[in-house]
Amino acid sequence: MFTGRIHARILPPLFLLCTLGMPTGESARAQGPSPREPDLAVEEVVVTAARIPEALSRTTADVTVITRQELERRQVKSVAEALRAVPALSVVQSGTTGTVTSVFARGGNASHTLVLIDGVRVNSPANGIFDFANLTTEGVERIEVVRGASSALYGSDGLTAVINIITRKGEGAPRGAVRLDAGSYQTFREQAQSSGKVGPIRYSLDVARTDTSGKFAHDEYNNFTGAVRLDAEVDPTLSLDFTTRYTHAFKNLPAVPGGAAFLPPDFSLVLDPTQSSREDQTIIGLGGTHTPTSWWDHRLQLSLVRDTVDFRDPLTDDAQRRDPTFLTSSSNTETIRLAADWQHNFHPVSWDTVTAGLQVDQAKGDQGNPFGATLLHKTLTNYAFYGQNQMALWDRLILVAGVRADENSAFGTHVTPKFSAAFLVPETTSKLRASYGEGFRAPSINDLAFPLSGNPDLKPEQNRSLEFGLDQSLWRDRIQLGVTWYQSRFRDLIQAQFNPSTFRFVAQNVAHARTQGVEVTLGVRPGFGLDLLASYTYLDAEGENGQPLLRRPANTWNLTANYRPWDRVNLNSTLLYVGKRADIDPVTFQTTTNFKYVTWNVAASVLVLEEVGVLRRLTVFGKLDNILGDRYQEALGFPALGRRYLIGLSGEF
C-alpha cells in the first residue's frame, strides 16, 4: 500500500530499529545482563511517552503527570482547569462556563495538540481540534501530558503535545460516594460514584450533572456526564477492558462583543442574544492485552467516537426565511470515528524493547442546516504502521528511535521519525534529555470539503522540533527541578486565502511559523504536610513576517501550594499569571494586545465524620476562585467569570 516515495525517509529509521532491536549474541554478552527498569512499584509510571509502561524518572520525553489526588486537592471539576498549571500549555476559554475551550501547546495551534481518553483519539475529524468545554473530571485517575512532537507514535495532530486522560480502575470491595455542591451564579452540581471488584470484574462508575445560570443574560449551561470502566482478567496471560463515556451539554451563548465575529457581515455590529449550542458525545473503547510469552505481549484496541454539535441562531434563521439568499449560521454537525490499533511489544533481551503496531482509522463528517440542506459529507480513511526501539545501556544511557508511515485517502503517504535519548547520572540524581522529532497534522474534513472554502488538494501541516532538558533531584528527592529548551519550525500551515478570480476564501498551505521557549518546573516537599509546585514558561512564537501568533503569552507562571496541617484538613492554593499576548479586537478586527491577568484560587476540605454506621466518611468542601476579582478575557470579546465560590458535602459508603 505504501508507495516508493517513502523509502528514502523510512529506511534509515527502520534500519536503526532493526540493528538496535536485534543485537548479536556477542554484543549481548558484552553488555551483560541488566534489568530493563528498576522496580516500578515505588516510582511514578507513565504509559503515553513510549506507549509502554516506564518509570517517569527514566523516560526520554518531557512529561507532566496530574494525579487524581491533585485533582481532589484542588477540587478541579474540568480537565481544562487542571491543565492550566501545566508548563507550556495555554488554556483559552471563550467566555464563561461551557464556551469553546482550546489548549495551545508550545506555541502551536489548538489542532496541533492530540487528545486521548484511555488511548482513544478524540480530536474532532471536522476541524482537528478537541474542545475541552464539556470534559469534566468524572472517572479520571490521571492525566499524562507529553510535550514535543509525537507523530512517530501517534500520527496526525501530535505536533506539539499529547494529552492522555486515563480513567480509574475499580479495586477492592465495592464502595460508593455521593456529593452535592452549590455556589455562585446559581451553580448546582450532583455527583455519584461507585467502584470495586465483583468476582473477576473490576468496575468504576461515575455520573454527574452541573447546572449554572452564568454571568450574563442568556448564559445558562448544563452538563450531564456518565463514565463506566470494566476490567477483567480472563487468565494470567489475558485481560480485557471496556470503557465508555457519554456527555450531554447545552449552552446559551450570551450577547458579548466577541459574538459579533460569528455573524454574517449584515449583522457584524449586532450582539446576537439568541444563539445556543448543544453537544452529545459518546466514546467507546474495547481492548484486550495478551502476554503469550515472557518476551512478547500485544494489545488490540477498538474504538468508536460519535460527536454531534447542534448550533442554533434564530436571528439568522429568521433572516433566511425572509430572504433565501441570506446565509444562516445555524448548523448541525455529526462526526463518527472508528479505529483499530494492534500493538506488539518484543523484549529480545532484558534491556531492550521493540514496539511495532498497525492502525486503521476511518472518520466521517456530515453537516446540515435547519432547513434540511446538506452542507458537507466527507469520509477519510487512514492506514498506518509505527515502530519504535527503546534500549537501556549500562543502566545509564537510554536510546529511543521511532518511525511511523501513514497512508491517507486525502493526501497519500507521510512518514514521521523521532529520536530521543536520556543520560542518567545516579551519583548526582541527574537526567539529561535530548530529542528530535517531526510531526504532522492531516487536513481536516472542513479543510478539504467545507462549502465554498474547502480544498481537496491540501497537504499535511508539518513541524520539526528539537529540545534539550535537565531533570535534577536534590535533598533526598525532596526537591525536583526541571529545565527544558525547545525550538519548532512549522510549515505548510493551512490558512484561508482570498481568490480574486472566484471572490472566495479558500484553504491553502501557505503559512509558516517559528516557536522556541524555555520551561522551568520546581517541586519542593519539605515535609510537615506541605507541598509546593512552581512552573514558568517563556515562549517566543512568530508567524508570517515576524508577527506574533495570536493568544500565545510570552510569559506564564504558576504556583501551587498544598498544606495538610492535620489528617482531617487539607488546604490548597493556586496562583496563575498569564502575560500579554496578541489577539483580534472583536469590534475593529485588527490585531491588538490582550492584557495580562492573575487568578488566585483556594480550596479547603475537612473530614467531619468517619466510620459512623454505613457512612465511611463525611467531608465538607469549600472553594473560592478568582479571589482577586481580576476582570480579564482569555479571548478578547469574551469576558471570563468573576469572583465566585462553591461549597459541597460528600458522603462515602
XYZ file of C-alpha atoms in Angstrom:
653
model
C 0.000 0.000 0.000
C 2.846 2.373 0.783
C 4.496 3.860 -2.260
C 8.141 4.002 -3.202
C 8.304 7.674 -2.231
C 8.708 6.740 1.415
C 11.850 4.644 1.031
C 14.385 7.431 1.445
C 12.870 8.528 4.752
C 11.636 5.293 6.256
C 14.638 3.034 5.593
C 17.205 4.804 7.860
C 14.935 4.749 10.955
C 13.839 1.167 10.200
C 17.454 0.126 9.787
C 18.235 1.652 13.172
C 15.225 -0.073 14.718
C 16.362 -3.433 13.404
C 20.027 -3.056 14.294
C 19.247 -1.811 17.806
C 16.477 -4.297 18.431
C 18.354 -7.432 17.281
C 21.805 -7.373 18.894
C 24.199 -10.220 18.216
C 24.981 -12.739 20.902
C 28.476 -11.293 21.189
C 27.215 -7.766 21.852
C 24.648 -9.067 24.338
C 27.348 -10.891 26.254
C 29.497 -7.773 26.206
C 26.715 -5.770 27.817
C 25.907 -8.470 30.310
C 22.536 -8.921 31.933
C 20.975 -5.714 33.181
C 17.438 -5.026 34.289
C 15.261 -3.171 31.808
C 13.890 -0.923 34.525
C 14.149 -0.510 38.258
C 11.303 -1.594 40.494
C 8.380 0.402 39.125
C 6.252 -0.215 42.207
C 7.967 2.615 44.062
C 8.107 5.047 41.164
C 5.655 7.089 39.110
C 4.916 5.130 35.931
C 3.803 6.686 32.630
C 2.476 4.931 29.537
C 1.942 7.725 26.998
C 5.511 8.798 26.227
C 6.622 5.483 24.679
C 3.293 3.547 24.541
C 4.724 1.156 27.147
C 4.890 1.451 30.957
C 8.097 3.133 32.068
C 9.330 4.945 35.134
C 8.905 8.696 34.897
C 12.500 9.110 36.077
C 13.725 7.125 33.037
C 11.608 8.492 30.195
C 13.359 10.465 27.461
C 10.344 12.759 26.977
C 9.235 15.937 28.742
C 6.250 14.682 30.765
C 3.870 16.111 33.362
C 1.534 13.855 35.353
C -1.577 15.144 37.122
C -2.837 12.572 39.618
C -6.324 12.082 40.988
C -5.025 13.193 44.379
C -4.014 16.549 42.870
C -7.414 16.949 41.222
C -9.142 16.300 44.541
C -6.870 18.633 46.475
C -7.525 21.493 44.029
C -11.227 20.496 43.741
C -10.935 20.742 39.963
C -14.120 19.825 38.100
C -12.940 20.202 34.487
C -9.903 18.846 32.666
C -9.238 22.286 31.161
C -8.885 23.789 34.635
C -6.452 21.031 35.610
C -4.287 21.753 32.544
C -3.801 25.440 33.370
C -0.981 24.547 35.756
C 0.967 22.505 33.173
C 4.093 24.183 31.719
C 3.955 25.174 28.029
C 0.151 24.796 27.867
C -2.056 27.840 27.298
C -5.761 27.273 28.013
C -8.091 29.736 26.292
C -11.794 29.712 27.146
C -14.045 31.942 25.038
C -16.024 33.363 27.937
C -17.963 31.697 30.738
C -18.554 28.060 31.671
C -19.371 25.847 28.682
C -17.940 28.047 25.945
C -15.327 26.849 23.436
C -12.102 25.985 25.268
C -8.849 25.380 23.385
C -5.396 24.283 24.528
C -2.282 25.639 22.792
C 0.971 23.765 23.470
C 4.433 25.246 22.898
C 3.038 27.937 20.623
C 1.361 25.568 18.169
C -2.254 25.750 17.091
C -5.002 24.109 19.125
C -5.236 21.486 16.372
C -1.574 20.589 16.988
C -2.378 19.043 20.386
C -3.542 15.419 20.278
C -6.054 14.438 22.964
C -6.635 10.817 24.005
C -9.039 9.295 26.525
C -7.727 5.886 27.560
C -5.731 5.870 24.342
C -8.756 6.697 22.143
C -8.259 9.658 19.799
C -10.965 12.279 20.453
C -9.876 15.252 18.298
C -12.748 16.259 16.036
C -12.414 14.986 12.442
C -14.330 18.109 11.369
C -11.692 20.674 12.419
C -8.919 18.646 14.073
C -9.451 20.379 17.440
C -10.661 18.959 20.735
C -12.983 21.347 22.572
C -12.394 20.975 26.333
C -15.542 22.964 27.217
C -17.561 19.936 28.329
C -14.886 17.499 29.522
C -15.239 17.008 33.277
C -13.006 15.035 35.642
C -15.553 12.269 36.297
C -13.753 8.928 36.423
C -10.345 10.465 35.714
C -7.480 8.728 37.529
C -4.573 10.646 35.992
C -3.664 12.948 33.123
C -0.370 12.498 31.291
C 0.924 15.388 29.193
C 3.816 14.609 26.832
C 5.311 17.723 25.273
C 7.075 17.711 21.922
C 6.443 16.170 18.511
C 4.898 12.690 18.917
C 3.608 11.818 15.451
C 6.133 8.966 15.199
C 3.911 7.040 17.612
C 0.522 8.719 17.377
C 0.280 10.130 13.863
C -1.758 13.187 12.948
C -2.235 16.096 15.405
C 0.719 15.150 17.612
C 2.861 18.134 16.631
C 3.364 19.873 19.971
C 1.849 17.688 22.714
C -0.171 14.586 23.541
C -2.671 14.752 26.403
C -3.808 11.307 27.568
C -6.676 11.193 30.077
C -6.632 7.840 31.873
C -9.704 6.642 33.752
C -9.894 4.863 37.084
C -9.873 1.092 37.553
C -12.035 -0.363 40.292
C -10.370 -2.288 43.090
C -11.197 -3.775 46.482
C -14.648 -4.214 47.986
C -17.447 -2.254 46.246
C -17.785 1.274 47.591
C -19.791 4.333 46.703
C -19.963 8.075 47.246
C -22.356 10.939 46.621
C -21.545 14.632 46.571
C -23.565 17.841 46.335
C -22.122 21.288 45.529
C -23.706 24.745 45.296
C -22.267 28.168 44.661
C -22.123 31.437 42.741
C -24.114 32.062 39.561
C -26.785 29.637 40.812
C -24.405 26.742 40.291
C -25.500 23.288 41.420
C -23.627 20.052 40.952
C -24.649 16.489 41.856
C -22.260 13.559 41.630
C -22.406 9.820 42.369
C -19.593 7.290 42.143
C -19.088 3.602 42.786
C -16.116 1.291 42.230
C -14.780 -2.059 43.339
C -14.299 -5.676 42.350
C -17.094 -8.225 41.918
C -15.792 -11.697 41.113
C -13.308 -11.407 38.220
C -14.586 -7.960 37.161
C -13.299 -4.636 38.403
C -15.671 -1.766 37.773
C -15.812 2.021 38.098
C -18.972 4.075 37.552
C -19.280 7.884 37.696
C -22.235 10.158 36.919
C -22.539 13.922 37.451
C -24.723 16.846 36.468
C -23.843 20.541 36.562
C -26.230 23.487 36.151
C -25.347 27.178 36.250
C -27.049 30.432 35.229
C -23.799 32.067 34.096
C -22.616 35.646 34.439
C -24.789 37.329 31.807
C -28.308 37.154 30.477
C -28.847 34.119 28.213
C -25.738 32.445 29.675
C -27.188 29.230 31.143
C -25.226 25.968 30.973
C -25.888 22.370 31.942
C -23.769 19.248 31.624
C -24.532 15.577 32.251
C -21.620 13.126 32.138
C -21.527 9.391 32.701
C -18.376 7.258 32.660
C -18.010 3.470 33.008
C -14.906 1.290 33.056
C -14.807 -2.525 33.311
C -11.643 -4.629 33.620
C -11.451 -8.429 33.722
C -8.545 -10.861 33.986
C -9.610 -13.882 31.964
C -6.455 -15.802 32.876
C -2.900 -14.841 33.903
C -1.998 -14.107 30.267
C -5.168 -12.364 29.035
C -7.016 -9.282 30.293
C -9.956 -7.387 28.773
C -11.149 -3.832 29.329
C -14.169 -1.777 28.305
C -14.582 1.982 28.706
C -17.378 4.306 27.712
C -18.106 7.967 28.334
C -21.209 9.939 27.436
C -21.616 13.717 27.686
C -24.667 15.859 27.017
C -24.120 19.608 27.312
C -26.253 22.641 26.496
C -25.070 26.247 26.446
C -26.933 29.504 25.840
C -24.454 31.947 24.312
C -24.700 35.456 25.781
C -24.583 38.681 23.773
C -20.964 39.788 24.238
C -18.684 41.771 21.861
C -16.866 38.675 20.638
C -20.105 37.112 19.476
C -20.275 39.561 16.570
C -17.332 37.753 14.976
C -19.547 34.717 14.292
C -22.258 36.631 12.436
C -22.556 37.409 8.714
C -21.457 40.926 7.603
C -25.024 42.258 7.708
C -25.050 41.529 11.434
C -21.419 42.395 12.231
C -22.383 45.126 14.705
C -25.264 43.230 16.311
C -24.792 41.384 19.599
C -26.988 38.347 18.991
C -28.886 37.284 22.168
C -30.373 34.096 20.687
C -27.512 31.714 19.935
C -27.150 28.353 21.681
C -25.096 25.184 21.343
C -25.764 21.558 22.245
C -23.257 18.693 22.203
C -23.780 14.947 22.573
C -20.594 12.894 22.645
C -20.164 9.134 23.059
C -16.758 7.474 23.433
C -16.397 3.679 23.496
C -13.197 1.660 23.802
C -12.802 -2.128 23.883
C -9.371 -3.641 24.407
C -7.560 -6.868 25.120
C -3.982 -7.450 26.271
C -2.328 -10.837 25.762
C 1.063 -11.969 27.078
C 1.735 -15.368 25.499
C 5.455 -15.431 26.393
C 7.924 -13.570 28.598
C 9.384 -11.828 25.534
C 6.201 -10.848 23.679
C 2.948 -9.132 24.581
C 0.374 -7.491 22.348
C -2.781 -5.389 22.661
C -5.734 -4.861 20.343
C -7.979 -1.837 20.905
C -11.179 -0.999 19.035
C -12.850 2.378 19.477
C -15.829 4.472 18.436
C -16.255 8.222 18.926
C -19.536 9.854 17.920
C -19.949 13.602 18.364
C -22.967 15.739 17.471
C -22.808 19.535 17.796
C -26.016 21.480 17.178
C -25.540 25.269 16.860
C -28.648 27.422 16.702
C -29.002 31.086 15.758
C -32.731 32.008 15.405
C -31.818 35.558 14.356
C -30.139 34.461 11.127
C -32.708 31.671 10.653
C -35.470 34.297 10.526
C -33.447 36.380 8.077
C -33.093 33.376 5.752
C -36.801 32.673 5.907
C -37.399 36.194 4.610
C -34.555 36.040 2.102
C -33.371 32.553 0.941
C -30.057 34.055 -0.254
C -29.174 35.085 3.296
C -26.649 32.756 4.941
C -27.805 31.269 8.246
C -25.168 30.404 10.843
C -27.259 27.576 12.362
C -25.842 24.119 11.712
C -25.835 20.519 12.866
C -22.503 18.694 12.641
C -22.060 14.972 13.252
C -18.726 13.168 13.183
C -18.038 9.460 13.680
C -14.577 7.947 14.088
C -13.944 4.188 14.019
C -10.438 2.949 14.801
C -8.445 -0.206 15.459
C -4.943 -0.338 16.938
C -2.900 -3.538 17.243
C 0.348 -3.040 19.149
C 3.108 -5.610 19.761
C 5.960 -5.315 22.261
C 9.018 -7.578 21.968
C 11.722 -7.977 24.619
C 14.638 -9.784 22.930
C 16.866 -9.049 25.939
C 16.155 -7.591 29.362
C 17.365 -4.104 28.421
C 15.665 -3.739 25.036
C 12.038 -3.308 23.941
C 10.876 -3.219 20.319
C 7.360 -1.899 19.663
C 5.512 -2.334 16.365
C 1.903 -1.681 15.518
C -0.776 -1.208 12.898
C -3.627 1.299 12.950
C -6.755 1.738 10.854
C -8.830 4.872 11.270
C -11.966 5.969 9.433
C -13.621 9.336 10.093
C -16.886 10.588 8.648
C -18.317 14.093 8.873
C -21.766 15.422 7.963
C -23.154 18.923 8.325
C -26.562 20.358 7.507
C -28.696 23.388 8.300
C -32.164 23.633 9.933
C -33.829 23.771 6.512
C -32.695 20.270 5.503
C -29.825 21.270 3.214
C -26.669 19.117 3.319
C -23.637 21.375 3.544
C -20.917 18.756 3.930
C -20.450 14.998 3.614
C -16.962 13.541 3.677
C -15.193 10.318 4.717
C -11.457 9.958 5.374
C -9.538 6.704 5.841
C -6.035 6.310 7.251
C -3.775 3.234 7.490
C -0.567 3.402 9.493
C 2.437 1.381 10.606
C 4.571 2.501 13.555
C 7.712 1.088 15.087
C 9.990 2.025 17.953
C 13.021 0.629 19.717
C 13.980 1.550 23.274
C 17.285 0.485 24.811
C 18.702 0.975 28.313
C 22.501 0.508 28.285
C 24.672 0.182 31.379
C 21.673 1.417 33.404
C 22.651 4.952 32.374
C 22.018 5.565 28.694
C 18.504 5.276 27.245
C 18.129 5.462 23.459
C 14.831 5.593 21.578
C 14.272 5.561 17.805
C 10.844 5.528 16.193
C 9.156 5.940 12.831
C 5.614 5.934 11.503
C 4.203 5.789 7.980
C 0.627 6.938 7.297
C -1.317 6.279 4.108
C -4.249 8.706 3.961
C -7.099 8.737 1.459
C -6.844 12.529 1.163
C -3.119 13.255 0.762
C -1.288 9.938 0.268
C 1.771 8.870 2.241
C 3.512 10.701 5.060
C 6.449 9.489 7.181
C 7.486 10.894 10.577
C 10.606 9.856 12.528
C 11.686 10.643 16.080
C 14.921 10.116 18.006
C 15.460 10.768 21.712
C 17.960 9.949 24.427
C 18.437 10.305 28.154
C 21.626 10.025 30.167
C 21.264 9.184 33.863
C 23.815 10.231 36.468
C 22.894 8.294 39.645
C 25.744 9.862 41.607
C 24.092 13.296 41.330
C 20.480 12.086 40.693
C 20.514 13.933 37.361
C 18.984 13.184 33.972
C 19.976 14.856 30.712
C 17.441 14.651 27.863
C 17.574 15.388 24.152
C 15.178 14.679 21.299
C 14.472 15.454 17.670
C 11.053 14.733 16.249
C 8.781 15.540 13.365
C 5.034 15.972 13.498
C 2.170 16.458 11.102
C -1.497 17.346 11.067
C -3.683 15.869 8.349
C -6.114 18.291 6.682
C -9.454 18.081 8.452
C -12.796 17.388 6.807
C -13.617 21.104 6.929
C -10.262 21.974 5.339
C -10.891 19.575 2.489
C -14.605 19.820 1.813
C -16.326 22.722 3.584
C -18.652 24.513 1.122
C -17.029 27.386 -0.791
C -13.745 27.231 1.185
C -12.575 23.589 1.164
C -9.605 22.492 -0.915
C -9.190 18.756 -1.752
C -5.546 19.285 -2.797
C -4.203 20.254 0.632
C -1.028 18.738 2.077
C -0.465 17.952 5.781
C 0.803 20.670 8.093
C 4.295 19.784 9.346
C 6.810 20.698 12.002
C 10.296 19.803 13.142
C 11.127 20.041 16.814
C 14.372 19.943 18.786
C 14.662 20.005 22.577
C 17.175 19.623 25.386
C 16.367 19.178 29.050
C 17.731 18.583 32.520
C 15.918 16.919 35.426
C 17.606 17.229 38.801
C 16.708 15.786 42.202
C 18.076 17.356 45.385
C 17.735 16.987 49.148
C 16.912 13.256 49.009
C 14.309 13.809 46.287
C 12.502 16.475 48.278
C 13.378 18.992 45.559
C 12.651 18.245 41.896
C 13.938 20.694 39.286
C 13.281 20.502 35.554
C 14.502 22.766 32.749
C 13.689 22.313 29.043
C 14.601 24.373 25.983
C 12.826 23.670 22.708
C 12.554 25.020 19.180
C 10.000 24.179 16.490
C 9.600 25.083 12.836
C 6.141 24.806 11.252
C 5.473 24.796 7.525
C 2.578 24.222 5.123
C 0.145 25.601 7.711
C -3.385 25.799 6.351
C -4.969 29.241 6.118
C -7.874 30.746 4.209
C -6.611 32.782 1.252
C -8.711 35.142 -0.868
C -9.021 34.094 -4.504
C -9.832 37.189 -6.606
C -10.985 35.101 -9.559
C -13.746 33.435 -7.540
C -14.146 36.081 -4.799
C -13.889 33.335 -2.201
C -11.600 32.456 0.686
C -10.090 29.019 0.059
C -7.886 26.900 2.359
C -4.245 26.803 1.212
C -0.888 25.515 2.537
C 0.697 28.958 2.695
C 1.739 29.783 6.243
C 4.793 29.045 8.331
C 5.737 29.761 11.946
C 8.627 29.523 14.376
C 8.413 28.902 18.107
C 11.008 28.487 20.806
C 10.893 28.645 24.552
C 12.027 27.566 27.976
C 10.061 25.610 30.591
C 11.105 25.506 34.244
C 9.461 23.445 36.976
C 10.318 23.293 40.665
C 8.724 20.940 43.180
C 9.558 21.197 46.885
C 8.310 18.764 49.526
C 9.939 19.789 52.814
C 7.600 17.664 54.911
C 5.245 18.769 57.691
C 2.320 18.291 55.281
C 3.491 20.981 52.839
C 3.923 20.522 49.072
C 4.970 23.328 46.713
C 4.998 23.237 42.923
C 6.037 26.168 40.718
C 6.431 26.464 36.958
C 7.463 29.149 34.494
C 7.162 29.204 30.701
C 8.803 31.627 28.313
C 7.526 31.475 24.736
C 8.661 33.251 21.584
C 6.143 32.469 18.813
C 6.246 34.212 15.437
C 4.295 33.743 12.238
C 4.484 35.435 8.860
C 6.844 38.430 8.710
C 7.729 38.077 12.367
C 4.185 38.778 13.554
C 3.336 37.284 16.981
C 0.998 34.321 16.961
C -2.401 35.057 18.471
C -3.280 34.118 22.064
C 0.218 32.839 22.910
C 1.513 34.632 26.029
C 5.255 35.209 26.210
C 5.353 34.695 29.986
C 3.301 32.365 32.156
C 3.930 31.193 35.688
C 2.052 29.125 38.223
C 2.468 28.461 41.950
C 0.526 25.716 43.719
C 0.789 25.110 47.463
C -0.885 22.287 49.347
C -0.854 22.108 53.128
C -2.225 19.317 55.301
C -1.901 20.572 58.895
C -3.952 17.667 60.299
C -5.125 14.344 58.899
C -8.680 15.667 58.571
C -7.886 19.042 56.971
C -6.437 19.940 53.574
C -5.729 23.453 52.250
C -4.783 24.279 48.658
C -3.814 27.498 46.888
C -3.166 28.042 43.165
C -1.829 31.285 41.701
C -1.665 31.718 37.908
C -0.120 34.613 35.967
C -0.676 34.947 32.210
C 1.226 37.706 30.426
C 0.336 39.930 27.497
C -0.465 38.306 24.162
C -1.654 39.315 20.714
C -5.340 38.915 19.827
C -8.013 40.219 17.455
C -10.169 43.160 18.506
C -13.787 41.900 18.261
C -15.057 45.278 17.009
C -12.366 46.517 14.613
C -10.994 43.024 13.733
C -7.472 44.465 13.947
C -4.577 42.824 15.786
C -4.174 44.291 19.249
C -2.809 43.390 22.691
C -4.745 41.437 25.287
C -3.615 42.439 28.759
C -2.086 40.239 31.441
C -4.129 38.770 34.272
C -3.718 36.943 37.564
C -6.085 34.391 39.092
C -5.869 33.087 42.636
C -7.932 30.062 43.686
C -8.064 28.432 47.119
C -9.739 25.207 48.231
C -10.269 23.548 51.605
C -11.691 20.230 52.784
C -12.484 18.967 56.284
C -13.286 15.382 57.256
C -16.066 15.806 59.855
C -17.232 12.208 60.414
C -15.609 8.825 59.992
C -16.896 5.227 60.344
C -20.397 6.032 61.586
C -22.771 3.200 60.718
C -22.719 2.618 56.953
C -21.097 6.012 56.469
C -17.348 5.683 55.990
C -16.620 9.377 55.640
C -18.439 12.700 55.601
C -16.391 15.570 54.166
C -17.138 19.279 53.771
C -15.591 21.155 50.844
C -15.188 24.820 50.004
C -13.548 26.666 47.117
C -13.004 30.306 46.132
C -11.975 31.132 42.553
C -10.550 34.408 41.250
C -10.270 35.788 44.770
C -8.629 38.983 43.476
C -11.666 39.673 41.307
C -9.486 40.294 38.247
C -11.554 41.252 35.185
C -9.957 39.569 32.230
C -10.655 37.953 28.884
C -8.719 34.884 27.821
C -10.079 35.570 24.322
C -10.816 39.217 23.546
C -14.520 39.975 23.422
C -15.428 37.111 25.780
C -15.297 38.189 29.470
C -14.383 35.468 31.969
C -16.180 34.746 35.220
C -15.521 36.978 38.206
C -15.036 36.122 41.859
C -17.028 33.000 42.810
C -17.418 30.296 45.426
C -18.517 26.665 45.608
C -19.281 24.668 48.762
C -20.048 20.970 48.940
C -20.748 17.919 51.065
C -19.560 14.393 50.247
C -20.555 11.099 51.816
C -18.647 7.857 51.216
C -20.204 4.450 51.889
